[in-house]
């Protein structure tokens, strides 16, 4: 296996967090194992890694019930075909995915235009699956224009996905550092969640919020009008973080003139 899996036992629920290698900046697919099924959250950028996550999920011996896509960035939906289950998504996120053109990343990986129709609309609120309450919340602003947060309050698990990175450089291409700071502050104010599942990197505890706050504050300080200068400065400040490649992708949006 190229990726790695971290398993967390939460009683009636087990969390299997599949993390891709560093070449796709440790993107994570969360596999939520309830008593009778598997709920998949996000689908990887590289289809080969999506295949790995899907094969691991199938090896758990329970049917895959659905794939939830949290937001309209291709590192979370490009591998949907690997899972072969209904896709559940916020209507706004589905529209944003459909509006994205085909692209080719700096490493040559092709990302085709994607249409998630047919798909199942997620309505914010609580859904009980196999006796386990899942709380779905829509969040605006931050790493993406709109995102889904999934909470399992009885297990103390908060699936933040790309609102939280763990030891991985942040994607700032949405150009909303302030909005991201506000969302992180709101999540950090929630009590009862001792496990935070990141969209990039390993599962963490609530201390990860302070790490994200610090990185965002540093990015706000260092961002200027030169993308390469920003990349050097933030990498120098966080030399142990993986994924400097993600800064290049974000700089395409932040510095369209190519700086």
Short mmCIF file of C-alpha atoms in Angstrom, two decimals:
data_model
loop_
_atom_site.label_atom_id
_atom_site.label_comp_id
_atom_site.label_asym_id
_atom_site.label_seq_id
_atom_site.Cartn_x
_atom_site.Cartn_y
_atom_site.Cartn_z
CA UNK A 1 0.00 0.00 0.00
CA UNK A 2 1.32 3.44 -0.94
CA UNK A 3 -0.88 5.26 1.57
CA UNK A 4 -1.22 4.62 5.28
CA UNK A 5 -4.25 3.83 7.43
CA UNK A 6 -4.80 4.96 11.01
CA UNK A 7 -7.54 3.08 12.89
CA UNK A 8 -9.36 4.64 15.84
CA UNK A 9 -11.69 2.48 17.95
CA UNK A 10 -14.70 4.47 19.14
CA UNK A 11 -16.81 1.63 20.50
CA UNK A 12 -19.70 1.00 18.11
CA UNK A 13 -17.83 3.01 15.48
CA UNK A 14 -14.33 2.53 14.09
CA UNK A 15 -12.59 5.25 12.09
CA UNK A 16 -10.19 4.21 9.34
CA UNK A 17 -8.31 7.27 8.09
CA UNK A 18 -6.57 6.56 4.77
CA UNK A 19 -3.80 9.10 4.12
CA UNK A 20 -2.18 9.37 0.71
CA UNK A 21 1.59 9.75 0.29
CA UNK A 22 3.27 13.15 0.30
CA UNK A 23 3.08 13.44 -3.49
CA UNK A 24 -0.60 14.29 -3.07
CA UNK A 25 0.04 16.20 0.16
CA UNK A 26 -1.31 13.54 2.54
CA UNK A 27 -4.94 13.90 1.42
CA UNK A 28 -7.22 11.82 3.64
CA UNK A 29 -10.24 9.65 2.95
CA UNK A 30 -12.21 8.91 6.09
CA UNK A 31 -13.90 5.50 6.34
CA UNK A 32 -16.51 5.53 9.10
CA UNK A 33 -17.35 1.94 10.05
CA UNK A 34 -20.72 1.64 11.77
CA UNK A 35 -22.15 -1.70 12.97
CA UNK A 36 -23.48 -2.58 9.51
CA UNK A 37 -21.84 -0.39 6.84
CA UNK A 38 -19.03 1.92 5.75
CA UNK A 39 -19.53 5.65 5.20
CA UNK A 40 -16.79 7.10 2.98
CA UNK A 41 -15.84 10.77 3.26
CA UNK A 42 -13.85 12.25 0.35
CA UNK A 43 -12.26 10.41 -2.55
CA UNK A 44 -8.61 11.38 -3.17
CA UNK A 45 -6.93 13.25 -6.01
CA UNK A 46 -4.97 10.40 -7.58
CA UNK A 47 -7.32 7.60 -8.73
CA UNK A 48 -4.65 5.03 -7.83
CA UNK A 49 -4.84 6.12 -4.19
CA UNK A 50 -8.64 6.13 -4.34
CA UNK A 51 -8.41 2.52 -5.53
CA UNK A 52 -6.27 1.70 -2.49
CA UNK A 53 -8.73 3.31 -0.10
CA UNK A 54 -11.66 1.54 -1.78
CA UNK A 55 -9.90 -1.84 -1.66
CA UNK A 56 -9.13 -1.34 2.04
CA UNK A 57 -12.77 -0.40 2.72
CA UNK A 58 -14.05 -3.46 0.88
CA UNK A 59 -11.70 -5.62 2.95
CA UNK A 60 -13.56 -4.59 6.10
CA UNK A 61 -16.34 -6.97 5.14
CA UNK A 62 -19.22 -4.51 5.28
CA UNK A 63 -21.02 -2.83 2.37
CA UNK A 64 -20.00 0.66 1.32
CA UNK A 65 -23.12 2.74 1.87
CA UNK A 66 -22.27 6.15 0.39
CA UNK A 67 -19.47 8.54 -0.50
CA UNK A 68 -19.73 12.02 0.98
CA UNK A 69 -17.83 14.79 -0.86
CA UNK A 70 -17.15 17.68 1.49
CA UNK A 71 -16.12 20.42 -0.93
CA UNK A 72 -15.28 21.31 -4.53
CA UNK A 73 -11.54 20.68 -4.64
CA UNK A 74 -10.43 17.78 -6.86
CA UNK A 75 -8.23 16.18 -4.21
CA UNK A 76 -11.52 15.21 -2.55
CA UNK A 77 -13.61 14.10 -5.53
CA UNK A 78 -11.34 13.11 -8.42
CA UNK A 79 -11.34 9.46 -7.30
CA UNK A 80 -15.10 8.99 -6.86
CA UNK A 81 -15.32 6.27 -9.55
CA UNK A 82 -13.21 3.94 -7.41
CA UNK A 83 -15.94 3.53 -4.79
CA UNK A 84 -19.00 2.72 -6.90
CA UNK A 85 -21.57 4.02 -4.41
CA UNK A 86 -24.02 6.94 -4.39
CA UNK A 87 -22.38 10.32 -3.94
CA UNK A 88 -23.86 12.57 -1.25
CA UNK A 89 -23.04 16.27 -1.47
CA UNK A 90 -24.27 19.73 -0.52
CA UNK A 91 -26.14 21.21 -3.52
CA UNK A 92 -23.84 24.26 -3.58
CA UNK A 93 -20.77 22.04 -3.63
CA UNK A 94 -22.19 19.97 -6.49
CA UNK A 95 -22.70 23.17 -8.50
CA UNK A 96 -19.16 24.34 -7.75
CA UNK A 97 -17.70 21.01 -8.87
CA UNK A 98 -19.69 21.13 -12.12
CA UNK A 99 -18.36 24.65 -12.78
CA UNK A 100 -14.70 23.62 -12.50
CA UNK A 101 -12.97 23.10 -15.86
CA UNK A 102 -10.66 20.25 -16.68
CA UNK A 103 -7.14 20.91 -15.46
CA UNK A 104 -3.63 19.51 -15.35
CA UNK A 105 -1.63 19.87 -12.17
CA UNK A 106 2.04 20.93 -12.18
CA UNK A 107 3.10 17.28 -11.80
CA UNK A 108 1.14 16.34 -14.93
CA UNK A 109 -1.84 14.64 -13.25
CA UNK A 110 -4.99 15.22 -15.30
CA UNK A 111 -8.16 16.32 -13.51
CA UNK A 112 -11.14 16.08 -15.88
CA UNK A 113 -14.26 18.18 -15.59
CA UNK A 114 -16.67 16.35 -13.29
CA UNK A 115 -20.44 16.27 -13.02
CA UNK A 116 -21.81 14.67 -9.86
CA UNK A 117 -25.26 14.11 -11.32
CA UNK A 118 -26.88 11.93 -10.24
CA UNK A 119 -26.11 12.57 -6.60
CA UNK A 120 -27.97 12.77 -3.31
CA UNK A 121 -28.44 16.19 -1.71
CA UNK A 122 -27.17 16.55 1.85
CA UNK A 123 -29.47 18.59 4.05
CA UNK A 124 -27.78 20.02 7.14
CA UNK A 125 -29.07 18.38 10.30
CA UNK A 126 -28.84 15.02 12.03
CA UNK A 127 -29.18 11.61 10.39
CA UNK A 128 -29.07 8.45 12.50
CA UNK A 129 -27.25 5.62 10.70
CA UNK A 130 -27.17 2.21 12.43
CA UNK A 131 -28.05 3.94 15.68
CA UNK A 132 -25.18 6.43 15.29
CA UNK A 133 -26.10 10.14 15.03
CA UNK A 134 -24.27 11.92 12.21
CA UNK A 135 -24.54 15.72 12.33
CA UNK A 136 -24.07 17.48 8.98
CA UNK A 137 -23.20 21.18 9.02
CA UNK A 138 -22.59 23.52 6.08
CA UNK A 139 -19.77 26.04 6.52
CA UNK A 140 -18.96 29.00 4.28
CA UNK A 141 -15.56 30.62 3.91
CA UNK A 142 -12.06 29.42 4.55
CA UNK A 143 -10.13 26.84 2.55
CA UNK A 144 -13.03 26.55 0.07
CA UNK A 145 -16.08 28.69 -0.58
CA UNK A 146 -18.41 26.08 0.95
CA UNK A 147 -17.66 22.93 2.93
CA UNK A 148 -19.37 20.20 4.88
CA UNK A 149 -18.43 19.35 8.46
CA UNK A 150 -19.52 15.97 9.83
CA UNK A 151 -19.80 15.39 13.57
CA UNK A 152 -20.28 12.20 15.54
CA UNK A 153 -21.12 13.66 18.95
CA UNK A 154 -21.53 10.34 20.77
CA UNK A 155 -18.03 9.28 19.67
CA UNK A 156 -16.41 12.69 20.17
CA UNK A 157 -15.31 12.79 16.52
CA UNK A 158 -15.36 15.93 14.35
CA UNK A 159 -14.64 15.39 10.67
CA UNK A 160 -13.25 18.81 9.73
CA UNK A 161 -11.56 17.71 6.49
CA UNK A 162 -9.94 20.72 4.81
CA UNK A 163 -10.77 23.19 7.53
CA UNK A 164 -7.92 21.44 9.35
CA UNK A 165 -4.55 20.31 8.03
CA UNK A 166 -2.09 18.43 10.25
CA UNK A 167 1.59 19.15 9.54
CA UNK A 168 0.83 19.92 5.89
CA UNK A 169 1.13 23.28 4.16
CA UNK A 170 -2.22 25.02 3.73
CA UNK A 171 -3.90 25.68 0.41
CA UNK A 172 -4.71 29.41 0.41
CA UNK A 173 -6.02 29.70 -3.17
CA UNK A 174 -9.50 30.68 -2.00
CA UNK A 175 -7.85 33.86 -0.66
CA UNK A 176 -9.91 33.90 2.54
CA UNK A 177 -7.51 33.74 5.47
CA UNK A 178 -9.86 35.77 7.68
CA UNK A 179 -12.83 33.53 6.93
CA UNK A 180 -10.74 30.46 7.68
CA UNK A 181 -9.64 31.92 11.00
CA UNK A 182 -13.26 32.58 11.94
CA UNK A 183 -14.35 29.04 11.09
CA UNK A 184 -11.46 27.52 13.05
CA UNK A 185 -12.34 29.68 16.05
CA UNK A 186 -15.94 28.42 15.86
CA UNK A 187 -14.85 24.78 15.67
CA UNK A 188 -12.39 25.23 18.52
CA UNK A 189 -15.18 26.61 20.70
CA UNK A 190 -17.11 23.33 20.41
CA UNK A 191 -16.73 21.05 23.43
CA UNK A 192 -16.94 17.28 23.53
CA UNK A 193 -14.77 16.46 20.51
CA UNK A 194 -11.43 14.86 21.35
CA UNK A 195 -10.73 13.55 17.85
CA UNK A 196 -10.38 15.91 14.89
CA UNK A 197 -10.11 14.33 11.44
CA UNK A 198 -8.04 16.46 9.09
CA UNK A 199 -8.41 16.66 5.33
CA UNK A 200 -4.63 16.49 5.00
CA UNK A 201 -2.56 14.62 7.55
CA UNK A 202 -3.14 12.28 10.45
CA UNK A 203 -6.04 12.47 12.92
CA UNK A 204 -5.41 14.95 15.70
CA UNK A 205 -6.76 16.31 18.94
CA UNK A 206 -8.16 19.79 19.62
CA UNK A 207 -4.61 21.16 19.88
CA UNK A 208 -4.53 21.13 16.08
CA UNK A 209 -6.72 24.24 16.04
CA UNK A 210 -3.98 26.33 17.60
CA UNK A 211 -1.53 24.99 15.03
CA UNK A 212 -3.84 26.10 12.20
CA UNK A 213 -4.38 29.50 13.82
CA UNK A 214 -0.61 30.03 14.01
CA UNK A 215 -0.03 29.03 10.38
CA UNK A 216 -2.86 31.28 9.16
CA UNK A 217 -1.50 34.21 11.16
CA UNK A 218 1.95 33.63 9.70
CA UNK A 219 0.55 33.35 6.17
CA UNK A 220 -1.32 36.62 6.64
CA UNK A 221 1.93 38.26 7.72
CA UNK A 222 4.04 36.80 4.89
CA UNK A 223 1.70 37.07 1.91
CA UNK A 224 2.73 39.96 -0.28
CA UNK A 225 2.76 40.40 -4.03
CA UNK A 226 5.39 37.78 -4.88
CA UNK A 227 4.31 34.14 -4.84
CA UNK A 228 7.80 32.65 -4.89
CA UNK A 229 8.92 34.91 -2.05
CA UNK A 230 5.86 33.85 -0.04
CA UNK A 231 6.54 30.16 -0.70
CA UNK A 232 10.16 30.46 0.45
CA UNK A 233 9.17 32.38 3.57
CA UNK A 234 6.41 30.00 4.68
CA UNK A 235 8.47 26.88 3.92
CA UNK A 236 11.36 28.33 5.89
CA UNK A 237 9.01 28.94 8.81
CA UNK A 238 7.51 25.43 8.63
CA UNK A 239 10.37 23.24 7.35
CA UNK A 240 8.88 20.00 8.71
CA UNK A 241 5.55 20.42 6.90
CA UNK A 242 4.95 18.32 3.79
CA UNK A 243 3.27 19.47 0.59
CA UNK A 244 5.09 22.61 -0.60
CA UNK A 245 3.69 21.62 -4.00
CA UNK A 246 0.25 22.69 -2.74
CA UNK A 247 1.59 26.23 -2.35
CA UNK A 248 2.39 26.28 -6.08
CA UNK A 249 -1.20 25.28 -6.87
CA UNK A 250 -2.61 27.97 -4.58
CA UNK A 251 -0.24 30.60 -6.01
CA UNK A 252 -1.87 30.17 -9.41
CA UNK A 253 -4.99 31.76 -7.92
CA UNK A 254 -3.32 34.13 -5.48
CA UNK A 255 -0.81 35.51 -8.00
CA UNK A 256 -2.43 35.13 -11.45
CA UNK A 257 0.30 37.21 -13.06
CA UNK A 258 2.66 34.32 -12.37
CA UNK A 259 4.72 35.84 -9.57
#
